[in-house]
Coordinates of C-alpha atoms in Angstrom, one line a residue:
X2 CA 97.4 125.8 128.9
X3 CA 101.0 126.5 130.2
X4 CA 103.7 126.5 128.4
X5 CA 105.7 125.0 131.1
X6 CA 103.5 122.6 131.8
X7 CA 103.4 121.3 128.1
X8 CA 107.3 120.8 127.5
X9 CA 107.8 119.6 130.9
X10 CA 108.7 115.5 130.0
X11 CA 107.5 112.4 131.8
X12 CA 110.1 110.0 132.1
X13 CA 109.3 106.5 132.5
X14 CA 110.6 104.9 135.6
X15 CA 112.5 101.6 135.5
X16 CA 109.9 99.8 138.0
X17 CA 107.2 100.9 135.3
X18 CA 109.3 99.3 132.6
X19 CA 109.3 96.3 134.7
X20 CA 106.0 96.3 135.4
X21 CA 104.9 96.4 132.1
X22 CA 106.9 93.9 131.0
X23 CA 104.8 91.8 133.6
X24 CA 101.6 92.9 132.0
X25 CA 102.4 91.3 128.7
X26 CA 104.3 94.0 127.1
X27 CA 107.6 91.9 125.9
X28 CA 108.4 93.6 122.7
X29 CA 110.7 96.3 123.7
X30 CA 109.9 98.5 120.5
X31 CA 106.3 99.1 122.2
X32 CA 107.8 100.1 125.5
X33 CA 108.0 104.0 126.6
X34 CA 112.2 104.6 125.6
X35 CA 113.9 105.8 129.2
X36 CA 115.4 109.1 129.8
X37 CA 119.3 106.8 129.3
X38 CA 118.4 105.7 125.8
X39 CA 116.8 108.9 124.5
X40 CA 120.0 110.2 122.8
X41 CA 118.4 112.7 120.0
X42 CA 119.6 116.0 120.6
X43 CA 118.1 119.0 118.5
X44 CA 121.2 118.8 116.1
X45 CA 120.1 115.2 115.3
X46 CA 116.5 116.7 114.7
X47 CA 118.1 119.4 112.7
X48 CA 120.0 117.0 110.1
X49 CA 117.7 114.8 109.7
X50 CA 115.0 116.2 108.5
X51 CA 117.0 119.2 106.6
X52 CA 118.4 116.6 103.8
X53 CA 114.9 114.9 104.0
X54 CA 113.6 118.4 101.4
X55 CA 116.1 118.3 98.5
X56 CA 114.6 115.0 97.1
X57 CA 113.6 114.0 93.3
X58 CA 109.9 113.9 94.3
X59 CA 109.7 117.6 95.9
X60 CA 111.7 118.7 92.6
X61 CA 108.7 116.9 90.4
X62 CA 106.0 118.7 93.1
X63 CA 107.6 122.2 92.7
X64 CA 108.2 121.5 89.1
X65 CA 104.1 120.6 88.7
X66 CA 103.3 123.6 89.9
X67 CA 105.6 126.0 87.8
X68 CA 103.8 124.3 84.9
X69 CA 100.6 126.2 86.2
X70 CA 101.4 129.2 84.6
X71 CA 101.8 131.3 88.2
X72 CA 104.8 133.6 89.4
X73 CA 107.6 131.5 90.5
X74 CA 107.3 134.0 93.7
X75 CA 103.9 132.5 94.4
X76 CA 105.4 128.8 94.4
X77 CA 108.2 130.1 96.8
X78 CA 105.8 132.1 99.3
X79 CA 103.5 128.9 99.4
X80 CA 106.2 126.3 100.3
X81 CA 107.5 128.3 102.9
X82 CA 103.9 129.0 104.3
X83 CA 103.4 125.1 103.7
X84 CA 106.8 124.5 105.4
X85 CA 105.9 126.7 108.9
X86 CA 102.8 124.6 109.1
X87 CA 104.5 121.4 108.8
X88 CA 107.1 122.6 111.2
X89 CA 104.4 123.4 113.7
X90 CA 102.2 120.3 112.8
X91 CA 105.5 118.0 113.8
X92 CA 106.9 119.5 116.8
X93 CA 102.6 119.5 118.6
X94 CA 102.2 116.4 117.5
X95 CA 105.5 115.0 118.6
X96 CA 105.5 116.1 122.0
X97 CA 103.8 113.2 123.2
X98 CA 106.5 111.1 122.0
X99 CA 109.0 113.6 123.7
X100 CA 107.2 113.9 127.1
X101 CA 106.1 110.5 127.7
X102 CA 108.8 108.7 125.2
X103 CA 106.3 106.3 124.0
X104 CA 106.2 105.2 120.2
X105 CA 103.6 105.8 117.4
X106 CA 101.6 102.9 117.9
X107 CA 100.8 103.8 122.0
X108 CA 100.1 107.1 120.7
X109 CA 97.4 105.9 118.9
X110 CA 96.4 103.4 121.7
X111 CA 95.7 106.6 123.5
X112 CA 93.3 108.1 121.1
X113 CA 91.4 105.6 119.2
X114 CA 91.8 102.6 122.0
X115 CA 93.9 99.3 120.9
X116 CA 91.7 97.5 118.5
X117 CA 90.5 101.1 117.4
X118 CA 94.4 102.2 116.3
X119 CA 94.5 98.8 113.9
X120 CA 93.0 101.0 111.2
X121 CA 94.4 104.7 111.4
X122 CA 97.8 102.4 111.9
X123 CA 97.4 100.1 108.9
X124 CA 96.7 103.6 106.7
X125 CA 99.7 105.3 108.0
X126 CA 102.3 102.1 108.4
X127 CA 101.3 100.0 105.5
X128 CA 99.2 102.1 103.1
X129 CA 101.2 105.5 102.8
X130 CA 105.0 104.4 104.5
X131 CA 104.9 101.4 102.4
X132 CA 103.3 103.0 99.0
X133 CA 106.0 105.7 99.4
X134 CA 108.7 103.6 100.1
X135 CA 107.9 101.6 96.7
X136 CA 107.7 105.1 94.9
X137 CA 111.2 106.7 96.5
X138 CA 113.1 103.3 95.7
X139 CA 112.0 103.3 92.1
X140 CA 112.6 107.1 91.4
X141 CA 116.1 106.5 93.0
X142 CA 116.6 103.7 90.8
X143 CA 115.8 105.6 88.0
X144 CA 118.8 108.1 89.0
X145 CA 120.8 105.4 89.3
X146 CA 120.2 104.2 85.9
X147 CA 121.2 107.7 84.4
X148 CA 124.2 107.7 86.5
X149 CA 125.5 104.4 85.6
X150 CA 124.2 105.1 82.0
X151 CA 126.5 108.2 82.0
X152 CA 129.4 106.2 83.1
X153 CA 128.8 103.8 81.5
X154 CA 126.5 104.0 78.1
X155 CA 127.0 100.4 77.3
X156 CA 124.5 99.3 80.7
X157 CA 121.5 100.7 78.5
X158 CA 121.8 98.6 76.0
X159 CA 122.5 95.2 78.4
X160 CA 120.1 92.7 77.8
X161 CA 118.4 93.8 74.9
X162 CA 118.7 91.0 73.1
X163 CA 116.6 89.1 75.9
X164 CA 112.9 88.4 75.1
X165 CA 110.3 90.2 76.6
X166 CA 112.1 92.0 79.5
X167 CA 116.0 92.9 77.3
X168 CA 114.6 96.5 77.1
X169 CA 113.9 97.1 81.1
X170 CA 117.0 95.1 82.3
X171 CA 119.2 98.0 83.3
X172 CA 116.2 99.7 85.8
X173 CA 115.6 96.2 87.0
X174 CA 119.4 95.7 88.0
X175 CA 119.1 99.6 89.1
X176 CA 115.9 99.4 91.0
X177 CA 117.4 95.7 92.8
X178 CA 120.5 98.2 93.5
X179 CA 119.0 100.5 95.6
X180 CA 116.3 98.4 96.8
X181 CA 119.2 96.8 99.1
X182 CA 120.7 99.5 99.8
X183 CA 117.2 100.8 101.4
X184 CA 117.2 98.0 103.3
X185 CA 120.6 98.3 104.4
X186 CA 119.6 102.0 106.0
X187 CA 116.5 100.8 107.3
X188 CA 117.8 97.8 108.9
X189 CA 120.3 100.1 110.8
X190 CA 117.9 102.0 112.4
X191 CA 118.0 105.6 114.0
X192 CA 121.7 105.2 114.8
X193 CA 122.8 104.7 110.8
X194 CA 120.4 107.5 109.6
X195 CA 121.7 110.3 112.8
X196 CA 125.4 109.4 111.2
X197 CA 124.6 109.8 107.9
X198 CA 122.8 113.0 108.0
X199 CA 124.7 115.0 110.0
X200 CA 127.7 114.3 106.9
X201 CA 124.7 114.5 104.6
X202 CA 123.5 117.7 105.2
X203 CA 126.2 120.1 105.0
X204 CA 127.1 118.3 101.6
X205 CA 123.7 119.0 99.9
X206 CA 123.8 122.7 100.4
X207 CA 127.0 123.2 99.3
X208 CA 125.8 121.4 96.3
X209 CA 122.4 122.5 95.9
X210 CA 124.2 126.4 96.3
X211 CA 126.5 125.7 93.2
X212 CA 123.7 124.4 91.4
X213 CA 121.7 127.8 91.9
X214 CA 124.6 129.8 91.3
X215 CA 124.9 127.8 87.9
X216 CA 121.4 128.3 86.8
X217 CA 121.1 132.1 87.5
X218 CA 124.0 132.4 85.4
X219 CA 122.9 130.8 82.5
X220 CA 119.4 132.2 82.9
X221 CA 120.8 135.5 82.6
X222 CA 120.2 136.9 85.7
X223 CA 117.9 136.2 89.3
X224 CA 115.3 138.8 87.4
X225 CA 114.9 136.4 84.8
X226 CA 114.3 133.3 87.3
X227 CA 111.8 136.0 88.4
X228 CA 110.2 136.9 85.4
X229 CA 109.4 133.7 83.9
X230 CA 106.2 132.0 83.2
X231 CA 105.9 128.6 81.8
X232 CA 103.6 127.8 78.4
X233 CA 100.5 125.8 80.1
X234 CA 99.3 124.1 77.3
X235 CA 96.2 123.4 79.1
X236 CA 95.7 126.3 81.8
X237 CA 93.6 125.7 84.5
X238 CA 90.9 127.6 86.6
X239 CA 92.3 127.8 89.6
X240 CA 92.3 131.2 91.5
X241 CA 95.6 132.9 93.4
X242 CA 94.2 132.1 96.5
X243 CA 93.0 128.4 95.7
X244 CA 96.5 127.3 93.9
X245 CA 98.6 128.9 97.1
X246 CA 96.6 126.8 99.1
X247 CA 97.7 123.5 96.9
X248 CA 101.3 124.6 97.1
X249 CA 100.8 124.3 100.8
X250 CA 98.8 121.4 100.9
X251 CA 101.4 119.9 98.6
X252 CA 104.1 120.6 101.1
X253 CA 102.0 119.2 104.0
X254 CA 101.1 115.7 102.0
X255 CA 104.8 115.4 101.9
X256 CA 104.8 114.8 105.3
X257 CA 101.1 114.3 106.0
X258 CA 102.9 110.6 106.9
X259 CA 105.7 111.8 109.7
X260 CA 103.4 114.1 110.9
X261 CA 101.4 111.7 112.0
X262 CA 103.7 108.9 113.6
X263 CA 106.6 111.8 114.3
X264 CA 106.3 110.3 117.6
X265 CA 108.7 107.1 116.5
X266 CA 111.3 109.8 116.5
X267 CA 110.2 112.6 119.8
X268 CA 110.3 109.3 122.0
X269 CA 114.2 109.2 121.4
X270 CA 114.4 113.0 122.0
X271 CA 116.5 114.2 125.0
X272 CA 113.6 116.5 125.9
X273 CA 110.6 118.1 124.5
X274 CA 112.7 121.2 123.8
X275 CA 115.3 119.6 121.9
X276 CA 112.9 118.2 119.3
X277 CA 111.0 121.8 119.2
X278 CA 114.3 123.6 119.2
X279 CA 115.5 121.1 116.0
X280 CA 112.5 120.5 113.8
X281 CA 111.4 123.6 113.7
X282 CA 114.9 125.3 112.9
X283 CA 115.3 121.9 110.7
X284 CA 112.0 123.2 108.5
X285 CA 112.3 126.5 108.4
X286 CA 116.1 126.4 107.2
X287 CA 115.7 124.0 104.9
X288 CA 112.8 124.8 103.2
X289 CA 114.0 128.6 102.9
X290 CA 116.6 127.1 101.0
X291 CA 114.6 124.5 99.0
X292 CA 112.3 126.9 97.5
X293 CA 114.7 129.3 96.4
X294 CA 116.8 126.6 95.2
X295 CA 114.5 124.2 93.3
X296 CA 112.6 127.1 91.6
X297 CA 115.7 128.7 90.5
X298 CA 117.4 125.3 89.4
X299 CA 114.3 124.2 87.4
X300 CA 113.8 128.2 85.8
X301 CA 116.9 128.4 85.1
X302 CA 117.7 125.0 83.4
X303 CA 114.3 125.6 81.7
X304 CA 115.4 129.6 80.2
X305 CA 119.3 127.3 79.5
X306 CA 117.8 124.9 77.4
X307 CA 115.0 126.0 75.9
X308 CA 112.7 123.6 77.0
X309 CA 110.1 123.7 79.9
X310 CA 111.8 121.1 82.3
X311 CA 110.2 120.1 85.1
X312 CA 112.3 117.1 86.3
X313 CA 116.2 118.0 87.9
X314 CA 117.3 114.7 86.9
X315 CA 116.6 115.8 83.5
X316 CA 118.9 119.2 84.0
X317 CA 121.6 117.0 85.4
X318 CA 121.4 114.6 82.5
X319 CA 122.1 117.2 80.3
X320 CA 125.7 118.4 81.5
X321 CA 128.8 117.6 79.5
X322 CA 130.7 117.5 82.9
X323 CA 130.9 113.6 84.0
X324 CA 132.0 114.4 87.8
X325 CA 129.3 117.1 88.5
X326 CA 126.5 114.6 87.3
X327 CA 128.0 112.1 89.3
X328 CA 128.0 114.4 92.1
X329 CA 124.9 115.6 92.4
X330 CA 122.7 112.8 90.8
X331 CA 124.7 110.6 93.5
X332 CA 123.4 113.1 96.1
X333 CA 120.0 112.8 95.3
X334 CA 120.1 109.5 95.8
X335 CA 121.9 109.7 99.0
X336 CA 118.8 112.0 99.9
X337 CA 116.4 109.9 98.8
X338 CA 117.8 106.5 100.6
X339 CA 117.6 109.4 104.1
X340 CA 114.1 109.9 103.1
X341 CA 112.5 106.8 102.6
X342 CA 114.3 105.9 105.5
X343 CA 112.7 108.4 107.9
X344 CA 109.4 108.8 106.3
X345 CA 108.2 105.4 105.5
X346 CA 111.0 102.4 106.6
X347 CA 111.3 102.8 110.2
X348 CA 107.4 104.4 110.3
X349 CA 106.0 100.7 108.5
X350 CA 108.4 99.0 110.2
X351 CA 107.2 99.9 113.9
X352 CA 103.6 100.0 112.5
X353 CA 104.0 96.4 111.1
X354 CA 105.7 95.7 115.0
X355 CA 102.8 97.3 116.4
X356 CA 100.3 95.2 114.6
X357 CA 101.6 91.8 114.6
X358 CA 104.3 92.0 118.0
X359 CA 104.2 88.2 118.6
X360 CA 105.5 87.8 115.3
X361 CA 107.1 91.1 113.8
X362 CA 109.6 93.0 115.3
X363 CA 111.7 95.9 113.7
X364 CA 114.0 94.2 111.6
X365 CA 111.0 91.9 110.5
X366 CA 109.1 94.9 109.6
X367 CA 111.9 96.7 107.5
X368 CA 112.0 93.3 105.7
X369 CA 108.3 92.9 105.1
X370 CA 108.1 96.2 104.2
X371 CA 110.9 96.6 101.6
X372 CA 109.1 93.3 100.0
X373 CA 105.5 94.6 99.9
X374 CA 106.2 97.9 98.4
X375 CA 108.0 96.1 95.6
X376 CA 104.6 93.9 94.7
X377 CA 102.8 97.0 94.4
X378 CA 104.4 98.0 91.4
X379 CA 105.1 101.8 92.5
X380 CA 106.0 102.7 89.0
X381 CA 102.4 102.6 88.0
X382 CA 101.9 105.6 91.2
X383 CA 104.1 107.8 89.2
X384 CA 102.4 109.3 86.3
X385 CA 100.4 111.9 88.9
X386 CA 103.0 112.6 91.5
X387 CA 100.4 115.6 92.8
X388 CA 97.5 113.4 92.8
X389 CA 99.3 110.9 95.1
X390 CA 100.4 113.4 97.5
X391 CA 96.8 114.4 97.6
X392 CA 95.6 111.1 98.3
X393 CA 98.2 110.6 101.0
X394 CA 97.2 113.4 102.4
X395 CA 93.2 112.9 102.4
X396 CA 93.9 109.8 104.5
X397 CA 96.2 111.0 106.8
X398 CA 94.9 114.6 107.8
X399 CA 92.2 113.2 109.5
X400 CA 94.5 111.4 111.7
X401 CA 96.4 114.1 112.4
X402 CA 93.5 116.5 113.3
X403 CA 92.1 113.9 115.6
X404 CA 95.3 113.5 117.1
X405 CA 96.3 116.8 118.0
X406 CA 92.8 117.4 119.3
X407 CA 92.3 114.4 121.5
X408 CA 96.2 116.0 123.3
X409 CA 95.8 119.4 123.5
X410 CA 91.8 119.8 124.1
X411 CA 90.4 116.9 125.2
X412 CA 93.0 115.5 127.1
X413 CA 94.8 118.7 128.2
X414 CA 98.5 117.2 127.6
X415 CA 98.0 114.2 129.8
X416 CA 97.9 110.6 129.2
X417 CA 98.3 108.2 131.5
X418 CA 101.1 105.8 131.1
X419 CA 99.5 103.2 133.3
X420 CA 96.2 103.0 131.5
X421 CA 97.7 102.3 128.5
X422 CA 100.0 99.6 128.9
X423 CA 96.8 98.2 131.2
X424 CA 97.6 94.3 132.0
X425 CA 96.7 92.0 129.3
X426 CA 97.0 88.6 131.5
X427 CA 93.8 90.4 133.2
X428 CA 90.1 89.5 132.1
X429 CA 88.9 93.3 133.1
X430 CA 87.8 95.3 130.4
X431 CA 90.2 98.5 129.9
X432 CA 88.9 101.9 128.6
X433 CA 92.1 101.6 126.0
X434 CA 91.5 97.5 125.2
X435 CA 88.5 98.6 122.5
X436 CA 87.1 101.3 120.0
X437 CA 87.2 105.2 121.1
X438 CA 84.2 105.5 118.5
X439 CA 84.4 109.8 119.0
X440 CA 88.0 109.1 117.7
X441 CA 86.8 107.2 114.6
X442 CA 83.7 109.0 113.2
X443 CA 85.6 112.1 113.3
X444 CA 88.3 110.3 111.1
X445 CA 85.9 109.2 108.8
X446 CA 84.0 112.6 108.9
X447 CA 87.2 114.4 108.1
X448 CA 88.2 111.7 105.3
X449 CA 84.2 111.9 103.9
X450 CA 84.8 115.8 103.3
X451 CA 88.3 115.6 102.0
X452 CA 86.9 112.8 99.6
X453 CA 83.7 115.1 98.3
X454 CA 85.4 116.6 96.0
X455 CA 85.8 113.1 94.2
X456 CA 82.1 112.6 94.4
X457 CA 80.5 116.6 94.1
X458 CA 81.9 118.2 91.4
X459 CA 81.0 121.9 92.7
X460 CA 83.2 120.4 95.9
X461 CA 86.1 119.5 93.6
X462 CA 88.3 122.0 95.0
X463 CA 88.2 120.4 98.1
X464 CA 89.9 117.5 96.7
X465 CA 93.0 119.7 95.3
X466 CA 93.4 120.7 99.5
X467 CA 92.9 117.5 101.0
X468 CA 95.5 117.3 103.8
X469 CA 93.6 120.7 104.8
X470 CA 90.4 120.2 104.8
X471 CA 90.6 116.4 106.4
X472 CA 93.3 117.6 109.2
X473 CA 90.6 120.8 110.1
X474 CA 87.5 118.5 110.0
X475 CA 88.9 115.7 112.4
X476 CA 90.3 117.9 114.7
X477 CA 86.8 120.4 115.2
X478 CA 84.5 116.9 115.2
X479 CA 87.1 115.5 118.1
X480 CA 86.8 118.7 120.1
X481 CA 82.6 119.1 119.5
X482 CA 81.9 115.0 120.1
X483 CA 83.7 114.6 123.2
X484 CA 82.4 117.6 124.6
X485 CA 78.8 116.0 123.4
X486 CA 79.6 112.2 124.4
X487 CA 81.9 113.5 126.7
X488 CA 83.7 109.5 126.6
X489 CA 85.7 108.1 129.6
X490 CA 88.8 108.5 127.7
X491 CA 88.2 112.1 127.5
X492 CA 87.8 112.8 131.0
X493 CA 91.6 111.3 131.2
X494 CA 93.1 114.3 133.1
X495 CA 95.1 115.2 135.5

């Protein structure tokens, strides 16, 4: 395959866009983006993703896995071999969004067929985006509690005297807080998060930086950081080799959900090289950073205090100095409003387009969204933050194998445009109006082995690598049954 050939982009003509439009296609999230709308440049794919790391949930991840008992070396060599996979994972899957500037939902039209993509869509829009969006708002909301508690203690207490729900007043106001303000980001769309992030960014490191600085000190020294091993009360059996791999895998279930529909962003990239250029210098920066800086931050607050701490929230809670916890709790939240913006709002949002487009477009789908993940209670998601990333990331690396298989081998980076948006007014049959069935067995093979663990207990490792095994298993089944079945949708070539 040539490189030249790959990041060479497709450009959708205005006559095509026309044409399309005549086929049936009237909701214009659905339609390929032109070359005059596509206004990300690889500074824009830079920011946002580089404030998208220093969250409250990757704190608790990296903070999990300190408790493990390992090196905090080990944590920091696996989420920066976790991080170039991700980096790699994003930019090949997102091409197709940056040559052909189509969205998520087409992408998966041209894998699994339309009424095939309801499924892989429903697990990646509504299950994970929307599960996570529920989780991020209420973790947020719980920093916003401690923030306005600090400023105010007297908030704690309010409603107390209330039956029944007096004690859980302040994190309802908190949680109805942020909740809007969610909203707010996600209802302004790629334009409000590019201006925010590139502010954001810079701010966070700077920040973050002091914050290290701050915990080396008081740990007595980088060596200490270093040195230190946390008292596992119940230690477990896991291996060097196995627990490096769940660091990674932990790193890739963070975005297992991105990684899959990145192509909602890569359709508004100038070109194919500006989202390469930026993503990957966006991951590898910023998670070079992240894991010296949340392993040192938690260490160090940990040797401080005395205490194993594996939460920075709880670090921050325990400064004496009102504008540095204001500052950096209210940057945290900043982050997490960014993340839950890029990762799961505007990802359910187009998937909840994609699935209804008669009835839902963006706006609708931020809406339906922010409502649904409240219903689910995500508070009840939060007592095994590690086991939900690896559930996220056993249904999602399926997906994500089949996907990058069904491009690069079966398809040899070429989809046609025309074939996909085939005329609905039309009675003929198209080869993308039903099932791709190679597409869907391997899905369900790849989710089958990434769920035997659950069911085989000499297979339970397997569970504890999910995003791994389920990603490698789609993507080898894609390539072996089209070269079996060899399907009219994989002869699509050029």
């Amino acid at each position: 395959m040539q490189i030249s050939k790959l990041l060479q982009d497709e450009p959708v003509a205005s006559k095509n866009l026309e044409c399309y439009r005549e086929r049936g296609y009237t909701n214009e999230d659905l339609l390929p983006k032109p070359q005059e709308k596509r206004t990300m440049s690889a500074l824009n794919f830079c920011t946002l993703w580089m404030q998208s790391v220093h969250n409250i949930p990757n704190y608790a991840a990296v903070g999990a896995f300190l408790l493990m008992g390992y090196s905090p070396i080990y944590v920091m060599i696996g989420i920066m071999l976790g991080a170039i996979l991700t980096a790699i994972i994003m930019v090949a899957n997102g091409v197709v969004g940056s040559k052909y500037g189509i969205p998520f939902s087409m992408h998966l039209r041209a894998t699994y067929g339309k009424a095939g993509a309801q499924l892989p869509g429903f697990l990646r829009g509504v299950v994970a985006a929307i599960c996570w969006y529920g989780i991020q708002t209420y973790i947020g909301a719980k920093a916003l509690e401690i923030l306005v508690g600090k400023i105010c203690p007297e908030f704690l207490t309010f409603g107390n005297e209330i039956p029944f729900v007096g004690s859980h007043i302040p994190i309802i106001i908190s949680f109805a807080i942020f909740w809007l303000l969610n909203l707010a980001i996600g209802l302004g769309g790629g334009k409000t998060l590019n201006k925010l992030t590139v502010v954001l960014s810079p701010l966070i490191y700077v920040v973050f930086g002091c914050m290290s600085v701050w915990a080396i000190s008081c740990a007595g020294g980088l060596s200490a950081i270093m040195q230190y091993h946390a008292t596992v009360q119940a230690p477990t059996n896991y291996g060097l080799g196995l627990f490096m791999m769940m660091v990674v895998n932990s790193v890739l279930g963070v975005w297992a959900a991105p990684a899959v529909s990145i192509a909602d962003f890569t359709q508004n990239a100038k070109s194919t090289m500006a989202q390469l250029k930026g993503q990957i210098a966006s991951f590898l920066l910023s998670y070079a950073l992240f894991a010296f800086t949340s392993v040192v931050i938690l260490v160090g607050g940990s040797l401080f205090y005395h205490e194993t701490i594996t939460d920075v929230l709880v670090i921050i809670n325990k400064w004496d100095n009102l504008p540095a916890i204001a500052i950096a709790t209210g940057l945290l939240l900043l982050t997490t409003v960014c993340t839950n913006a890029t990762g799961n709002i505007v990802p359910a949002a187009y998937q909840l387009t994609a699935l209804a487009p008669r009835f839902v477009n963006y706006k609708r789908g931020v809406v339906i969204a922010a409502l649904v993940s409240t219903v689910l209670m995500p508070w009840k998601f939060m007592a095994n933050i590690t086991g939900f990333l690896n559930l996220i990331g056993m249904l999602l690396g399926p997906i994500a194998g089949v996907l990058l298989a069904d491009y690069y081998v079966v398809k040899r980076t070429h989809i046609d445009l025309d074939q996909i948006y085939y005329d609905t007014n039309s009675s003929s049959k198209s080869a993308y109006s039903g099932t791709n069935w190679i597409s869907y067995t391997s899905t369900i093979l790849g989710l089958l082995f990434a769920l035997s663990g659950q069911i085989i207990p000499l297979l339970s490792p397997l569970t504890q690598i999910s995003w791994i095994v389920g990603c490698t298993v789609g993507f080898v089944c894609q390539i072996l049954l089209s070269k079996v079945f060899q399907p009219t949708m994989a002869k699509e070539r050029k």
